[in-house]
Amino acid sequence: MTALTLSTAAAPGVSADAIVIGVAKAGAGPVVAPGAESVVEAYDGALPGVLETLGASGAEGELTKLPAPAGFEAPLLVAVGLGAEPEAEAGYDAETLRRAAGVAARGLAGTGKAAFALPVDGPGAVAAIAEGALLGAYAFDAYKEKTDDGDAKNAPLGEAVVLTGGGDDHDAALARAVAVSEELNRARDLVNTPPNDLDPEAFAAIARAAADEHGLQIEVLDDAALVEGGYGGIMGVGGGSAATPRLVKLAYTHPEADKHLAFVGKGITYDSGGISLKPAGHNETMKCDMAGAAAVFAAVVSAARLGLKVNVTGWLALAENMPSGSAVRPGDVLRMYSGKTVEVLNTDAEGRLVLADALWAASAEEPDAIVDVATLTGAMVLALGSRTFGIMANDDAFRASLHDMAEETGEPAWQMPLPEHLRKGMDSPVADIANMGERMGGGLVAGLFLREFVGEGITWAHLDIAGPAFNEGGPFGYTPKGGTGTAVRTLVRLAELTADGDLG
Ligand code: BES
Ligand code: MN
Ligand code: ZN
């Protein structure tokens, strides 16, 4: 992974392969953003004109490369667009810097070392630039042809230096950004790993290795233990696959913690739809159906790396949804871990079945709050598009707080309701509930289903990340093609605020 350091040096003396500067869009043309004063000086006032000649406007996402001025140690200058110049007092917001650093880092693939001379007005800006650089430099090249020294062609930017110009608390901000970004990138790796190499057993083994590395407690229930324990939802969904399901419990504890959070992740390592088979065109990206479990995993490990004063338990509900002679059928009734019975009307509505068991298991520990994360419904993608996740909850204030955290950390999200009238659509003539209801509002129906499996009186929220979990389009900002790692930063923020006592 890209190495990150801080430096108080000025750009000319930094020995690197490239210097990154920011360019904003102003009325009269491009303006060079603060942080690059020494570069502006070296051009003797000519830089904005040079940039304009090269076609740079300062628009967000824009990248312009030009030779560095004489006397610079680095040969290359990379000007990255920041969008509209902010009001004098406002400064550049964190997400603008994160995205710009991401665009630059991505554009510098194949480069050894780059120094970022972007506007820094405090630790928040340092963290944003660091996150943007690390997340933007990400590449999934595990399955690509390697050079003789074992590197992928066009390997990610090797080293990033954030030029800060001096200031306090920068080291801690950098350390936090590095820990969270590294774990987020690992979540992306898990999502991108093809399902023939990442089945429930393999995912559980990776969780076990991380638990050993970071001193987490881990319990893995295999298929025998799941049958024995009565986990009918997870076993039902996993029953059609040659790769057996797992329920992983990963616990980070702090000796002085007085709050306990439970994160529950949907971990369908491949969703074929099962007997209700998905048609071609709808299953090619379904290795991403474990993105919720990957986000939960990354958030728990991040909490451990940050040493947060809160207990965080992650539950990974891992199964592969496949059609076979042993697969659950439309019409089957499952007895869930909670004791409720579910009539399976559509085997492609499998996420809610595995989550139901994991939510009930998480509830037994009576945590202060549960948040589940799941690529749950196509309906949520239709509602919010492919970059925004939906937040549902049994508590309005908690839902609003999560929305604020998502916004603050740069994860687009929106609050969605759980309308009571949609519940009766899941009434079943043979079981306590069916796994499908009205088609309209399908994302909310799924949320209502999950709510039935949350323990009485426990604060709960559900993040439906089906849209943003996997980027099928081109890369943008610090978001690559493929697995995005969405929801990791919101979960980590929740853990931090809970640790600090800033939340309920
Ligand atoms: N994994 C899918 C949801 C999904 C869709 C994730 C698109 C990512 C991108 C989920 O298991 C599913 O198939 N949901 C069904 C539910 C329906 C059968 C009630 C859906 O949304 O169509
Ligand atoms: Mn499905
Ligand atoms: Zn699914």
JSON list of C-alpha atoms in Angstrom, two decimals, residues 25 29 35 81 94 97 108 152 159 163 178 215 219 233 237 254 256 261 298 323 354 398 421 445:
[
{"chain": "A", "resi": 25, "resn": "LYS", "atom": "CA", "xyz": [-12.20, 27.90, -10.53]},
{"chain": "A", "resi": 29, "resn": "GLY", "atom": "CA", "xyz": [-9.99, 31.85, -14.67]},
{"chain": "A", "resi": 35, "resn": "GLY", "atom": "CA", "xyz": [-0.30, 25.48, -0.08]},
{"chain": "A", "resi": 81, "resn": "GLY", "atom": "CA", "xyz": [-9.03, 20.82, -9.95]},
{"chain": "A", "resi": 94, "resn": "ALA", "atom": "CA", "xyz": [-12.66, 18.03, 3.64]},
{"chain": "A", "resi": 97, "resn": "LEU", "atom": "CA", "xyz": [-9.58, 17.90, -0.62]},
{"chain": "A", "resi": 108, "resn": "LEU", "atom": "CA", "xyz": [0.02, 9.23, -10.61]},
{"chain": "A", "resi": 152, "resn": "ALA", "atom": "CA", "xyz": [1.88, -4.98, -11.33]},
{"chain": "A", "resi": 159, "resn": "GLU", "atom": "CA", "xyz": [4.76, 7.11, -1.58]},
{"chain": "A", "resi": 163, "resn": "LEU", "atom": "CA", "xyz": [3.23, 19.13, 2.80]},
{"chain": "A", "resi": 178, "resn": "VAL", "atom": "CA", "xyz": [-3.84, 5.78, 7.49]},
{"chain": "A", "resi": 215, "resn": "GLY", "atom": "CA", "xyz": [-5.90, -9.02, 19.45]},
{"chain": "A", "resi": 219, "resn": "GLU", "atom": "CA", "xyz": [-15.78, -17.13, 17.19]},
{"chain": "A", "resi": 233, "resn": "GLY", "atom": "CA", "xyz": [-31.88, -18.43, 7.99]},
{"chain": "A", "resi": 237, "resn": "VAL", "atom": "CA", "xyz": [-29.55, -19.62, 2.26]},
{"chain": "A", "resi": 254, "resn": "HIS", "atom": "CA", "xyz": [-11.58, -1.82, 25.58]},
{"chain": "A", "resi": 256, "resn": "GLU", "atom": "CA", "xyz": [-12.59, 1.16, 30.11]},
{"chain": "A", "resi": 261, "resn": "LEU", "atom": "CA", "xyz": [-21.90, -1.36, 19.53]},
{"chain": "A", "resi": 298, "resn": "ALA", "atom": "CA", "xyz": [-12.90, -3.20, 8.31]},
{"chain": "A", "resi": 323, "resn": "PRO", "atom": "CA", "xyz": [-29.23, -23.24, -6.84]},
{"chain": "A", "resi": 354, "resn": "VAL", "atom": "CA", "xyz": [-28.95, -14.38, 6.87]},
{"chain": "A", "resi": 398, "resn": "PHE", "atom": "CA", "xyz": [-30.12, 7.67, 15.67]},
{"chain": "A", "resi": 421, "resn": "HIS", "atom": "CA", "xyz": [-48.47, -0.12, 6.18]},
{"chain": "A", "resi": 445, "resn": "VAL", "atom": "CA", "xyz": [-40.03, -3.69, 2.89]}
]
